[in-house]
């Protein structure tokens, strides 16, 4: 394929910036002689699906000012303002505030509401050609919670039609009218955030939950990269759904088209082996004729991949897709990504991956303020611990981590960052955040489980409010129809919903914390016997009467926490190792489908991690959380402890 895009050639105003030079070198390395993006699996920008266009990262040094009195819009800062500080993008507002200390006599406290402004300049990119087929677009990897963006003093409207973007976990874009570009351009961003308990915030502090214990500092603002890129006026958006039907090697794709010029188009889909050379012949190809009106719409297509190999943790086989939208003149836009064929089921007491029973050896992961490089180290370390699943705990992460999990063969359990109060507005915000997440990571075979809520945070009235239960049930049913490739948990930990005696969750999960082995055995016995009360902190099931007889897989989705004062247990590495092995052995003696140890790394006051946050080094023996191939009756603890001592 020959690219029809010129290089952007955006000149940085900060000419001495080392970051700028590295960005230019990175772009040059990834653009081939004819301007085609490299097919390397290394992805330089934080998104899952890529397009073979040209782009320029706008990361680096930006001007920065706080606006705690909310004067900026009224005084027209987007038209011109003297900024007091500089800040590196990406980075959190909290970090940027901390670095202003010493430059100001006092830094305004971030106690209830935070407003910050950022601005940078860039020179005009090259003029686009090819008959107005292409436009420029600015994309933010993640920013928020409320984000407004101006270009040369002109307020931009995002692709979804909003003047304000709400959310802080997922990407959003602005199409740029080329006529509005000047020889030197100013990009101005206003970010507003608050302690509002009705917005999705995960474990960040709020008006309801103050910082301390398991509640963390806010980490918001300019948290992921921003870039300027070329896109087609009529194109496929970089959000693709993939559902594999492994029994007949069929793959169902869901593409989103964005059309400015109505007419007849051809959607061409090519499938390759993941590491196929550039001149490889597709192993499957198909054309789909579409009559498209102006606007945005979704389109499902199905393609057969002959003799398809399945994706699994043991053999994470991936395929590559290239999809083109071709207009009547033959001009094409293109996106590319990868996918894997896999099937996950909850059947009776067990989980089945590709029709084979699987036991979940999981770990709870809270990325906190980790950088992308640190998160990568964490992922490899969790694999070294023997985990086949990582539960990403009510947090947003760099989308490239999902791609990394696909390549490593690591299963993922993802969760919607929860609000902290239960209201109609909080439920509406929760649904929007869920849909944003689904739209951007639906291609990844590693993602097998979604939690809607955790421990009823943001749904505290789940046992007493029919509206709350109805929302969760409706969302569960929507997920099962629209996204059958995932298992869905209604409220992880306890208070699962029963309606007419049937659970509105695919898994019956429980959070069990005790440092005492005797009590641990009793809790597991109660759980597997089907007792709904006296097991977790709150009843396991609420709503209508529910009778457990082995019809749903049991998952102990949080346990351990050894080292954290609130959970108790050993703090020393050797004693902790023995305790983990003893507790794990009891899990495997019972009819349980999986477990998730708490947790991967230390986060603020939660000192219960098994991995060094910065280096990724293990503080316990490798393989300690794996049950695959281990004979627990043979007391493998002695072998692991001996290995630990020898190290």
Coordinates of C-alpha atoms in Angstrom, one line a residue:
X1 CA 0.0 0.0 0.0
X2 CA 1.3 3.5 -0.9
X3 CA 0.6 6.3 1.5
X4 CA -1.1 9.4 0.2
X5 CA 0.0 11.5 3.2
X6 CA 2.8 14.1 3.3
X7 CA 4.9 14.3 6.4
X8 CA 3.5 16.7 9.0
X9 CA 6.7 18.5 9.5
X10 CA 5.5 20.3 12.6
X11 CA 8.3 22.6 14.0
X12 CA 8.4 22.9 17.7
X13 CA 8.7 26.4 19.2
X14 CA 10.8 24.9 22.0
X15 CA 13.7 24.2 19.7
X16 CA 16.1 23.3 22.4
X17 CA 13.8 20.6 23.8
X18 CA 15.5 17.2 24.0
X19 CA 12.0 15.7 24.1
X20 CA 11.3 17.3 20.7
X21 CA 14.4 15.8 19.1
X22 CA 13.5 12.4 20.4
X23 CA 10.0 12.7 19.0
X24 CA 11.3 13.7 15.6
X25 CA 13.7 10.8 15.6
X26 CA 10.9 8.4 16.6
X27 CA 8.7 9.6 13.8
X28 CA 11.4 9.3 11.2
X29 CA 12.2 5.8 12.3
X30 CA 8.5 4.8 11.9
X31 CA 7.9 6.3 8.5
X32 CA 9.1 4.3 5.6
X33 CA 10.5 5.8 2.4
X34 CA 7.0 6.3 0.9
X35 CA 5.5 7.6 4.1
X36 CA 3.9 4.3 5.3
X37 CA 3.8 3.7 9.0
X38 CA 6.0 0.9 10.2
X39 CA 4.3 -2.5 10.7
X40 CA 6.4 -3.0 13.9
X41 CA 4.4 -4.2 16.9
X42 CA 5.9 -1.3 18.8
X43 CA 3.2 1.4 19.2
X44 CA 4.5 4.9 19.9
X45 CA 1.1 6.5 20.7
X46 CA -1.5 5.4 23.4
X47 CA -4.2 3.7 21.4
X48 CA -5.0 0.2 20.3
X49 CA -5.9 0.6 16.7
X50 CA -3.6 2.6 14.4
X51 CA -3.8 4.2 11.0
X52 CA -0.9 4.4 8.5
X53 CA -0.9 8.2 8.5
X54 CA 1.6 10.8 9.7
X55 CA 1.4 12.3 13.1
X56 CA 3.4 14.5 15.4
X57 CA 3.4 14.2 19.2
X58 CA 2.8 17.5 21.0
X59 CA 4.2 16.2 24.2
X60 CA 7.0 18.1 26.0
X61 CA 7.1 21.5 27.6
X62 CA 3.8 23.5 27.9
X63 CA 3.0 26.8 29.6
X64 CA 1.0 26.2 32.7
X65 CA -1.1 28.3 35.2
X66 CA -3.6 27.5 37.9
X67 CA -6.9 29.2 37.9
X68 CA -8.5 28.5 41.3
X69 CA -10.6 31.6 41.1
X70 CA -12.0 30.5 37.8
X71 CA -11.2 33.7 36.0
X72 CA -9.7 32.3 32.8
X73 CA -12.8 32.0 30.7
X74 CA -14.2 35.3 31.8
X75 CA -10.9 37.1 31.2
X76 CA -10.3 35.3 27.8
X77 CA -7.1 33.4 28.7
X78 CA -7.6 31.4 25.4
X79 CA -7.0 34.7 23.5
X80 CA -3.8 35.5 25.3
X81 CA -2.4 35.1 28.8
X82 CA 0.9 35.4 30.6
X83 CA 1.5 31.9 32.1
X84 CA 3.5 31.8 35.3
X85 CA 5.0 28.3 34.9
X86 CA 5.9 25.5 32.6
X87 CA 4.9 21.8 32.8
X88 CA 5.7 18.6 31.0
X89 CA 2.9 17.0 29.1
X90 CA 1.9 14.2 29.8
X91 CA 1.8 14.5 33.6
X92 CA -0.7 15.0 36.3
X93 CA -1.9 18.4 37.5
X94 CA -0.9 17.3 41.0
X95 CA 2.7 16.8 39.9
X96 CA 2.7 20.1 38.1
X97 CA 1.3 21.8 41.2
X98 CA 4.0 20.2 43.3
X99 CA 6.7 21.5 41.0
X100 CA 5.4 25.1 41.3
X101 CA 6.2 25.1 45.0
X102 CA 9.2 27.3 45.6
X103 CA 8.3 29.4 42.5
X104 CA 5.3 30.8 44.3
X105 CA 5.1 31.9 48.0
X106 CA 2.2 29.5 48.3
X107 CA 0.5 27.0 46.0
X108 CA -3.3 27.0 46.1
X109 CA -4.6 23.9 47.8
X110 CA -6.4 21.3 45.7
X111 CA -9.3 20.6 48.2
X112 CA -12.5 20.8 46.3
X113 CA -12.2 22.1 42.7
X114 CA -9.1 22.4 40.5
X115 CA -8.8 24.4 37.3
X116 CA -5.6 24.5 35.3
X117 CA -4.7 26.0 31.9
X118 CA -2.0 24.7 29.5
X119 CA -0.8 26.2 26.3
X120 CA 1.8 25.5 23.7
X121 CA 2.6 26.7 20.2
X122 CA 3.5 24.9 17.0
X123 CA 4.2 26.1 13.5
X124 CA 1.8 25.4 10.6
X125 CA 2.2 21.9 9.2
X126 CA 2.5 21.4 5.4
X127 CA -0.6 22.2 3.4
X128 CA -2.7 19.1 2.6
X129 CA -3.3 18.1 -1.0
X130 CA -5.2 15.4 -2.9
X131 CA -8.4 17.4 -3.5
X132 CA -9.5 18.0 0.0
X133 CA -9.7 14.3 0.9
X134 CA -7.8 14.7 4.1
X135 CA -8.0 16.9 7.2
X136 CA -6.0 17.4 10.4
X137 CA -7.0 16.1 13.7
X138 CA -5.8 16.6 17.3
X139 CA -6.2 13.7 19.6
X140 CA -5.8 13.5 23.4
X141 CA -4.9 10.1 24.8
X142 CA -6.7 11.0 28.0
X143 CA -7.3 14.2 29.8
X144 CA -9.9 15.5 32.3
X145 CA -12.2 15.3 34.0
X146 CA -13.7 18.3 32.1
X147 CA -11.6 19.5 29.2
X148 CA -12.0 22.5 26.9
X149 CA -9.6 23.1 23.9
X150 CA -9.0 26.2 21.8
X151 CA -7.0 26.6 18.7
X152 CA -5.8 30.1 18.1
X153 CA -8.6 31.4 20.4
X154 CA -11.3 29.3 18.6
X155 CA -13.2 26.8 20.8
X156 CA -13.0 23.3 19.3
X157 CA -15.9 20.8 19.1
X158 CA -14.9 17.2 19.5
X159 CA -15.8 14.5 17.1
X160 CA -18.7 13.5 19.3
X161 CA -20.1 17.0 19.0
X162 CA -19.3 18.4 22.4
X163 CA -17.6 21.7 23.3
X164 CA -16.6 20.1 26.6
X165 CA -15.2 16.6 26.9
X166 CA -16.2 14.8 30.1
X167 CA -14.1 11.9 31.4
X168 CA -10.4 11.2 32.2
X169 CA -9.7 7.7 31.1
X170 CA -10.1 7.5 27.3
X171 CA -9.1 9.3 24.1
X172 CA -11.0 12.0 22.3
X173 CA -10.3 14.0 19.1
X174 CA -11.0 17.3 17.4
X175 CA -11.1 17.7 13.6
X176 CA -9.3 20.8 12.5
X177 CA -10.4 23.2 9.7
X178 CA -7.1 23.8 7.8
X179 CA -8.2 27.4 7.1
X180 CA -8.0 28.1 10.8
X181 CA -4.3 27.2 10.9
X182 CA -1.8 30.1 11.1
X183 CA 2.0 30.3 10.5
X184 CA 2.3 29.9 14.3
X185 CA -0.5 28.2 16.2
X186 CA -1.5 28.3 19.8
X187 CA -3.2 25.3 21.4
X188 CA -4.9 26.1 24.7
X189 CA -6.4 23.6 27.1
X190 CA -8.5 24.2 30.2
X191 CA -8.8 21.3 32.6
X192 CA -11.3 21.3 35.5
X193 CA -11.7 18.6 38.1
X194 CA -13.5 18.4 41.5
X195 CA -14.1 16.0 44.4
X196 CA -17.6 15.3 42.9
X197 CA -18.6 11.9 44.1
X198 CA -21.0 11.4 41.2
X199 CA -18.3 11.2 38.5
X200 CA -16.3 8.0 37.8
X201 CA -13.1 8.2 39.8
X202 CA -12.1 4.7 41.0
X203 CA -10.1 4.9 44.2
X204 CA -9.2 8.6 44.0
X205 CA -10.4 10.5 47.0
X206 CA -13.8 12.4 46.8
X207 CA -16.3 14.2 49.0
X208 CA -17.4 10.7 50.2
X209 CA -14.1 8.9 50.6
X210 CA -11.2 11.0 51.9
X211 CA -7.5 10.1 51.2
X212 CA -6.0 7.5 53.4
X213 CA -6.0 3.7 53.7
X214 CA -7.4 2.4 50.4
X215 CA -8.3 5.8 49.1
X216 CA -5.6 7.6 47.0
X217 CA -4.7 11.0 45.9
X218 CA -6.2 12.4 42.7
X219 CA -4.2 11.8 39.6
X220 CA -5.8 13.9 36.8
X221 CA -5.3 16.3 34.0
X222 CA -2.8 15.9 31.1
X223 CA -2.2 12.2 31.9
X224 CA -1.5 10.9 28.3
X225 CA 0.0 12.1 25.1
X226 CA -1.5 14.5 22.7
X227 CA -0.8 14.5 19.0
X228 CA -1.6 16.2 15.7
X229 CA -2.3 13.8 12.8
X230 CA -3.8 13.6 9.3
X231 CA -7.0 11.7 8.8
X232 CA -9.4 11.3 5.9
X233 CA -12.7 13.3 5.6
X234 CA -14.4 10.0 5.0
X235 CA -12.8 7.2 7.1
X236 CA -13.0 4.3 9.5
X237 CA -12.6 5.5 13.1
X238 CA -9.9 3.8 15.2
X239 CA -12.5 1.9 17.3
X240 CA -13.2 -1.7 16.2
X241 CA -15.1 -4.5 17.8
X242 CA -14.1 -8.1 17.3
X243 CA -16.0 -11.2 18.2
X244 CA -14.6 -14.6 17.3
X245 CA -16.8 -17.7 16.7
X246 CA -14.2 -20.4 17.2
X247 CA -16.4 -23.3 16.2
X248 CA -16.6 -22.2 12.6
X249 CA -13.6 -19.9 12.4
X250 CA -15.8 -16.8 11.8
X251 CA -14.8 -13.4 13.0
X252 CA -17.4 -10.6 13.4
X253 CA -16.0 -7.1 13.1
X254 CA -17.8 -3.9 14.0
X255 CA -16.5 -0.8 12.2
X256 CA -17.4 2.8 12.8
X257 CA -17.6 5.0 9.7
X258 CA -17.4 8.8 9.7
X259 CA -18.6 10.3 6.5
X260 CA -18.5 13.9 5.3
X261 CA -19.4 13.2 1.7
X262 CA -22.3 10.8 1.2
X263 CA -22.0 8.2 -1.5
X264 CA -21.1 4.6 -2.5
X265 CA -18.1 3.1 -0.6
X266 CA -16.3 -0.2 -0.4
X267 CA -15.2 -1.6 2.9
X268 CA -12.2 -3.9 2.2
X269 CA -11.0 -6.2 5.0
X270 CA -7.7 -8.1 4.8
X271 CA -6.5 -10.6 7.4
X272 CA -2.8 -11.5 7.8
X273 CA -0.7 -13.5 10.3
X274 CA 0.5 -11.0 12.9
X275 CA 4.1 -10.9 11.8
X276 CA 3.5 -11.3 8.1
X277 CA 6.0 -9.3 5.8
X278 CA 4.7 -6.2 4.1
X279 CA 4.2 -8.0 0.8
X280 CA 2.4 -11.0 2.2
X281 CA -0.8 -12.2 0.6
X282 CA -3.8 -12.0 3.0
X283 CA -5.0 -15.3 4.4
X284 CA -8.5 -13.9 4.1
X285 CA -10.0 -11.0 2.3
X286 CA -13.5 -9.7 1.5
X287 CA -15.2 -6.6 0.1
X288 CA -18.5 -5.1 1.4
X289 CA -20.4 -2.5 -0.6
X290 CA -21.9 0.2 1.5
X291 CA -24.2 3.2 0.7
X292 CA -23.2 5.7 3.4
X293 CA -24.9 8.9 4.4
X294 CA -23.2 11.8 6.1
X295 CA -22.5 11.2 9.8
X296 CA -21.3 8.4 11.9
X297 CA -22.6 4.8 12.0
X298 CA -21.6 1.3 13.0
X299 CA -21.4 -1.6 10.5
X300 CA -21.0 -5.3 11.3
X301 CA -19.2 -7.6 8.8
X302 CA -18.2 -11.2 9.1
X303 CA -15.2 -12.9 7.6
X304 CA -13.9 -16.5 7.7
X305 CA -10.3 -17.1 8.8
X306 CA -9.5 -20.6 7.4
X307 CA -7.8 -23.1 9.7
X308 CA -7.7 -20.4 12.4
X309 CA -5.5 -20.9 15.4
X310 CA -6.9 -19.9 18.7
X311 CA -5.6 -17.4 21.3
X312 CA -4.7 -18.6 24.8
X313 CA -2.3 -17.8 27.6
X314 CA -0.2 -20.8 26.5
X315 CA -0.2 -19.8 22.8
X316 CA -1.2 -16.2 22.3
X317 CA -1.7 -16.5 18.6
X318 CA -2.6 -13.1 17.0
X319 CA -3.8 -12.1 13.6
X320 CA -3.5 -8.7 12.0
X321 CA -6.3 -6.9 10.2
X322 CA -6.2 -4.0 7.7
X323 CA -9.5 -2.4 6.9
X324 CA -9.9 0.2 4.1
X325 CA -12.8 2.4 3.3
X326 CA -12.6 3.2 -0.5
X327 CA -14.6 5.9 -2.2
X328 CA -16.0 5.9 -5.8
X329 CA -12.7 7.5 -7.1
X330 CA -10.6 4.7 -5.5
X331 CA -9.2 6.8 -2.7
X332 CA -8.8 4.8 0.5
X333 CA -8.6 5.5 4.2
X334 CA -7.1 2.7 6.4
X335 CA -6.9 1.4 9.9
X336 CA -4.9 -1.6 11.2
X337 CA -4.8 -3.6 14.4
X338 CA -4.6 -7.1 15.7
X339 CA -7.1 -9.7 17.1
X340 CA -7.2 -13.2 18.4
X341 CA -9.8 -15.9 18.3
X342 CA -10.9 -17.1 21.7
X343 CA -14.1 -18.1 23.6
X344 CA -14.7 -17.6 27.3
X345 CA -17.6 -19.3 29.1
X346 CA -19.0 -19.7 32.6
X347 CA -20.5 -23.2 32.7
X348 CA -21.6 -24.8 36.0
X349 CA -18.9 -24.5 38.5
X350 CA -16.1 -23.9 36.0
X351 CA -14.7 -21.5 33.5
X352 CA -13.8 -22.6 30.0
X353 CA -11.4 -20.9 27.6
X354 CA -11.8 -22.3 24.1
X355 CA -13.9 -25.1 25.5
X356 CA -11.1 -26.2 27.9
X357 CA -11.5 -25.8 31.6
X358 CA -9.3 -23.1 33.1
X359 CA -8.4 -22.1 36.6
X360 CA -7.8 -18.4 37.2
X361 CA -4.5 -17.6 39.0
X362 CA -5.1 -13.9 39.3
X363 CA -3.7 -10.8 41.0
X364 CA -5.2 -7.4 41.8
X365 CA -3.4 -4.6 40.0
X366 CA -3.7 -0.9 40.8
X367 CA -1.5 1.1 38.5
X368 CA -1.8 4.3 40.5
X369 CA 0.7 6.9 39.2
X370 CA 2.8 4.3 37.2
X371 CA 4.2 5.4 33.9
X372 CA 3.7 3.3 30.8
X373 CA 7.3 1.8 31.2
X374 CA 6.6 0.9 34.8
X375 CA 3.3 -0.7 33.9
X376 CA 5.1 -2.9 31.4
X377 CA 7.5 -4.0 34.0
X378 CA 4.6 -4.8 36.3
X379 CA 3.0 -6.9 33.7
X380 CA 6.0 -9.0 33.1
X381 CA 6.6 -9.4 36.8
X382 CA 3.0 -10.5 37.3
X383 CA 3.5 -13.2 34.7
X384 CA 6.7 -14.2 36.6
X385 CA 4.6 -14.7 39.7
X386 CA 2.7 -17.4 37.9
X387 CA -0.5 -15.4 37.2
X388 CA -2.6 -16.0 34.1
X389 CA -4.9 -13.1 34.9
X390 CA -4.5 -9.5 36.0
X391 CA -7.5 -7.7 37.5
X392 CA -7.1 -4.0 36.7
X393 CA -8.8 -2.5 39.7
X394 CA -11.3 0.3 38.8
X395 CA -8.7 2.3 37.0
X396 CA -7.9 3.6 33.5
X397 CA -4.6 2.4 32.0
X398 CA -2.6 3.2 28.9
X399 CA -4.4 1.2 26.1
X400 CA -1.0 -0.2 25.0
X401 CA -1.1 -2.4 28.1
X402 CA -4.1 -4.2 26.7
X403 CA -2.0 -4.9 23.5
X404 CA 0.9 -6.0 25.6
X405 CA -1.4 -8.5 27.5
X406 CA -2.5 -9.9 24.1
X407 CA 1.1 -10.5 23.1
X408 CA 2.1 -12.0 26.5
X409 CA -0.9 -14.2 26.8
X410 CA -2.1 -12.6 30.0
X411 CA -5.9 -12.6 30.7
X412 CA -7.4 -9.3 31.9
X413 CA -10.3 -8.5 34.1
X414 CA -11.2 -4.8 33.7
X415 CA -13.5 -2.6 35.7
X416 CA -15.3 0.7 35.2
X417 CA -13.8 3.4 37.5
X418 CA -16.6 3.8 40.0
X419 CA -18.4 6.9 41.2
X420 CA -18.6 7.2 45.0
X421 CA -22.3 7.9 45.4
X422 CA -25.5 6.3 44.0
X423 CA -27.7 8.7 42.1
X424 CA -29.3 8.9 38.7
X425 CA -26.5 11.2 37.6
X426 CA -23.8 8.9 38.9
X427 CA -25.4 6.0 37.0
X428 CA -25.6 8.0 33.8
X429 CA -21.9 9.0 34.2
X430 CA -21.0 5.3 34.9
X431 CA -22.8 4.1 31.7
X432 CA -21.0 6.7 29.5
X433 CA -17.6 5.7 30.9
X434 CA -18.4 2.0 30.3
X435 CA -19.3 2.7 26.7
X436 CA -16.2 4.8 26.1
X437 CA -14.0 2.0 27.5
X438 CA -15.8 -0.7 25.4
X439 CA -15.5 1.3 22.2
X440 CA -11.7 1.6 22.5
X441 CA -10.6 -1.9 23.7
X442 CA -13.1 -4.3 22.1
X443 CA -10.4 -5.8 19.9
X444 CA -8.3 -7.3 22.6
X445 CA -8.6 -11.0 23.2
X446 CA -6.9 -10.8 26.6
X447 CA -9.9 -9.0 28.0
X448 CA -12.3 -11.7 29.3
X449 CA -14.1 -10.2 32.3
X450 CA -15.8 -6.9 33.1
X451 CA -17.0 -5.7 36.5
X452 CA -19.7 -3.0 36.5
X453 CA -19.2 -2.2 40.2
X454 CA -16.8 -3.2 43.0
X455 CA -18.0 -3.7 46.6
X456 CA -21.1 -1.5 45.9
X457 CA -18.9 1.7 45.6
X458 CA -21.2 4.1 43.7
X459 CA -24.1 1.7 44.3
X460 CA -24.3 1.8 48.1
X461 CA -28.0 1.4 48.0
X462 CA -28.0 -1.7 45.9
X463 CA -29.8 -3.7 48.6
X464 CA -32.6 -1.1 49.1
X465 CA -33.0 0.8 45.9
X466 CA -34.9 -0.9 43.1
X467 CA -33.6 1.8 40.6
X468 CA -30.0 0.9 41.4
X469 CA -30.6 -2.8 40.9
X470 CA -32.6 -2.2 37.7
X471 CA -29.8 -0.1 36.2
X472 CA -27.2 -2.9 37.0
X473 CA -29.5 -5.6 35.6
X474 CA -30.3 -3.6 32.4
X475 CA -26.5 -3.0 31.9
X476 CA -25.8 -6.7 32.5
X477 CA -28.4 -7.7 29.9
X478 CA -27.1 -5.1 27.4
X479 CA -23.5 -6.4 27.8
X480 CA -24.6 -10.0 27.3
X481 CA -26.4 -9.2 24.1
X482 CA -24.0 -6.6 22.6
X483 CA -20.7 -8.0 23.9
X484 CA -21.1 -11.8 24.2
X485 CA -17.4 -12.3 24.1
X486 CA -17.1 -11.1 27.7
X487 CA -18.1 -12.4 31.1
X488 CA -19.8 -9.7 33.2
X489 CA -19.8 -9.3 37.0
X490 CA -22.6 -7.1 38.4
X491 CA -21.0 -6.0 41.7
X492 CA -17.7 -7.7 42.6
X493 CA -17.1 -8.9 46.1
X494 CA -20.6 -9.2 47.6
X495 CA -24.2 -8.2 47.2
X496 CA -24.7 -9.8 43.8
X497 CA -28.2 -9.3 42.4
X498 CA -30.8 -12.1 42.3
X499 CA -33.9 -11.6 40.2
X500 CA -36.5 -14.4 40.4
X501 CA -33.8 -16.6 41.8
X502 CA -31.3 -16.1 38.9
X503 CA -28.1 -14.2 39.3
X504 CA -27.5 -11.1 37.2
X505 CA -23.8 -11.9 37.0
X506 CA -21.7 -14.6 35.3
X507 CA -19.5 -15.2 38.3
X508 CA -20.3 -15.5 42.0
X509 CA -17.4 -13.6 43.5
X510 CA -16.3 -13.0 47.1
X511 CA -13.7 -10.8 48.8
X512 CA -12.4 -12.8 51.8
X513 CA -9.8 -11.3 54.1
X514 CA -8.3 -13.0 57.1
X515 CA -4.7 -13.6 58.1
X516 CA -5.6 -16.8 60.1
X517 CA -5.4 -20.1 58.2
X518 CA -8.1 -21.8 60.4
X519 CA -10.6 -19.0 59.7
X520 CA -9.6 -19.1 56.0
X521 CA -10.6 -22.8 55.8
X522 CA -13.9 -22.1 57.5
X523 CA -14.7 -19.2 55.1
X524 CA -13.9 -21.4 52.0
X525 CA -16.1 -24.2 53.4
X526 CA -19.0 -21.8 53.9
X527 CA -18.5 -20.4 50.4
X528 CA -18.4 -23.7 48.6
X529 CA -21.4 -25.0 50.6
X530 CA -23.5 -22.2 49.2
X531 CA -23.9 -20.1 52.4
X532 CA -24.8 -16.6 51.4
X533 CA -24.2 -14.8 54.7
X534 CA -21.3 -14.8 57.2
X535 CA -18.8 -15.3 54.4
X536 CA -17.9 -11.8 53.1
X537 CA -18.4 -8.4 54.8
X538 CA -22.0 -8.3 53.5
X539 CA -24.3 -10.9 52.2
X540 CA -23.1 -12.5 48.9
X541 CA -26.5 -12.1 47.2
X542 CA -29.4 -9.6 47.6
X543 CA -32.8 -9.2 46.0
X544 CA -34.8 -12.3 45.5
X545 CA -34.0 -15.6 47.2
X546 CA -31.0 -17.4 45.6
X547 CA -30.1 -21.0 46.1
X548 CA -26.5 -22.0 45.2
X549 CA -26.2 -25.6 44.0
X550 CA -23.0 -25.3 41.9
X551 CA -24.7 -23.6 38.9
X552 CA -22.3 -20.6 38.9
X553 CA -18.4 -20.5 39.1
X554 CA -17.1 -19.3 42.4
X555 CA -14.2 -16.8 42.3
X556 CA -12.4 -15.5 45.4
X557 CA -11.7 -12.3 43.7
X558 CA -9.7 -10.7 46.5
X559 CA -7.8 -12.4 49.3
X560 CA -4.4 -12.1 51.1
X561 CA -3.4 -8.5 51.4
X562 CA -0.6 -9.7 53.8
X563 CA 1.4 -6.7 55.0
X564 CA -1.4 -4.1 54.9
X565 CA -2.3 -3.2 58.4
X566 CA -6.1 -3.3 57.8
X567 CA -5.9 -6.9 56.6
X568 CA -3.2 -8.2 59.0
X569 CA -0.8 -11.1 58.4
X570 CA 2.9 -11.3 58.0
X571 CA 5.1 -8.5 56.7
X572 CA 8.3 -10.4 56.3
X573 CA 9.0 -11.9 52.8
X574 CA 9.7 -15.5 54.0
X575 CA 6.7 -15.7 56.3
X576 CA 4.5 -14.1 53.7
X577 CA 5.7 -16.6 51.1
X578 CA 4.7 -19.5 53.3
X579 CA 1.3 -18.0 54.2
X580 CA 0.5 -17.4 50.5
X581 CA 1.3 -21.0 49.7
X582 CA -0.7 -22.3 52.6
X583 CA -3.8 -20.2 51.6
X584 CA -3.4 -21.1 48.0
X585 CA -3.4 -24.8 48.8
X586 CA -6.7 -24.5 50.6
X587 CA -8.2 -22.8 47.6
X588 CA -7.2 -25.6 45.2
X589 CA -8.6 -28.2 47.5
X590 CA -12.1 -26.9 46.9
X591 CA -14.5 -26.5 44.0
X592 CA -13.5 -23.0 43.2
X593 CA -12.9 -21.6 39.7
X594 CA -10.3 -19.1 40.4
X595 CA -8.7 -16.6 42.8
X596 CA -7.2 -13.1 42.7
X597 CA -4.5 -12.2 45.2
X598 CA -4.3 -8.7 46.7
X599 CA -2.1 -7.2 45.3
X600 CA 0.7 -6.6 42.8
X601 CA 2.5 -3.5 44.2
X602 CA 2.4 -1.2 47.2
X603 CA 0.1 1.8 46.6
X604 CA 0.4 4.7 49.1
X605 CA -0.7 3.2 52.5
X606 CA -1.5 -0.3 51.1
X607 CA 1.8 -2.0 51.8
X608 CA 0.9 -5.4 50.5
X609 CA 2.6 -5.7 47.2
X610 CA 4.7 -8.5 45.9
X611 CA 6.5 -6.4 43.2
X612 CA 8.7 -3.4 43.5
X613 CA 6.7 -0.5 42.1
X614 CA 9.6 1.2 40.2
X615 CA 11.9 -1.7 39.2
X616 CA 9.4 -4.5 38.8
X617 CA 11.5 -6.9 40.9
X618 CA 9.7 -9.6 42.9
X619 CA 9.9 -9.7 46.7
X620 CA 8.7 -13.3 46.8
X621 CA 9.7 -16.4 44.8
X622 CA 8.7 -16.6 41.2
X623 CA 5.7 -18.8 40.4
X624 CA 4.2 -18.5 43.9
X625 CA 0.7 -17.7 42.6
X626 CA 0.6 -20.4 39.9
X627 CA -1.2 -23.7 40.4
X628 CA -0.5 -25.0 36.9
X629 CA 1.5 -28.2 37.2
X630 CA 2.0 -27.8 40.9
X631 CA 1.3 -30.6 43.4
X632 CA 0.0 -28.8 46.4
X633 CA -0.2 -31.9 48.5
X634 CA 3.6 -32.3 48.0
X635 CA 4.1 -29.0 49.8
X636 CA 5.9 -27.0 47.1
X637 CA 6.4 -24.3 49.8
X638 CA 9.7 -26.0 50.8
X639 CA 11.0 -25.9 47.3
X640 CA 10.1 -22.3 46.8
X641 CA 11.4 -21.2 50.2
X642 CA 14.7 -22.9 49.5
X643 CA 15.0 -21.2 46.2
X644 CA 14.2 -17.8 47.8
X645 CA 17.0 -18.4 50.4
X646 CA 19.5 -19.4 47.8
X647 CA 18.9 -16.1 46.0

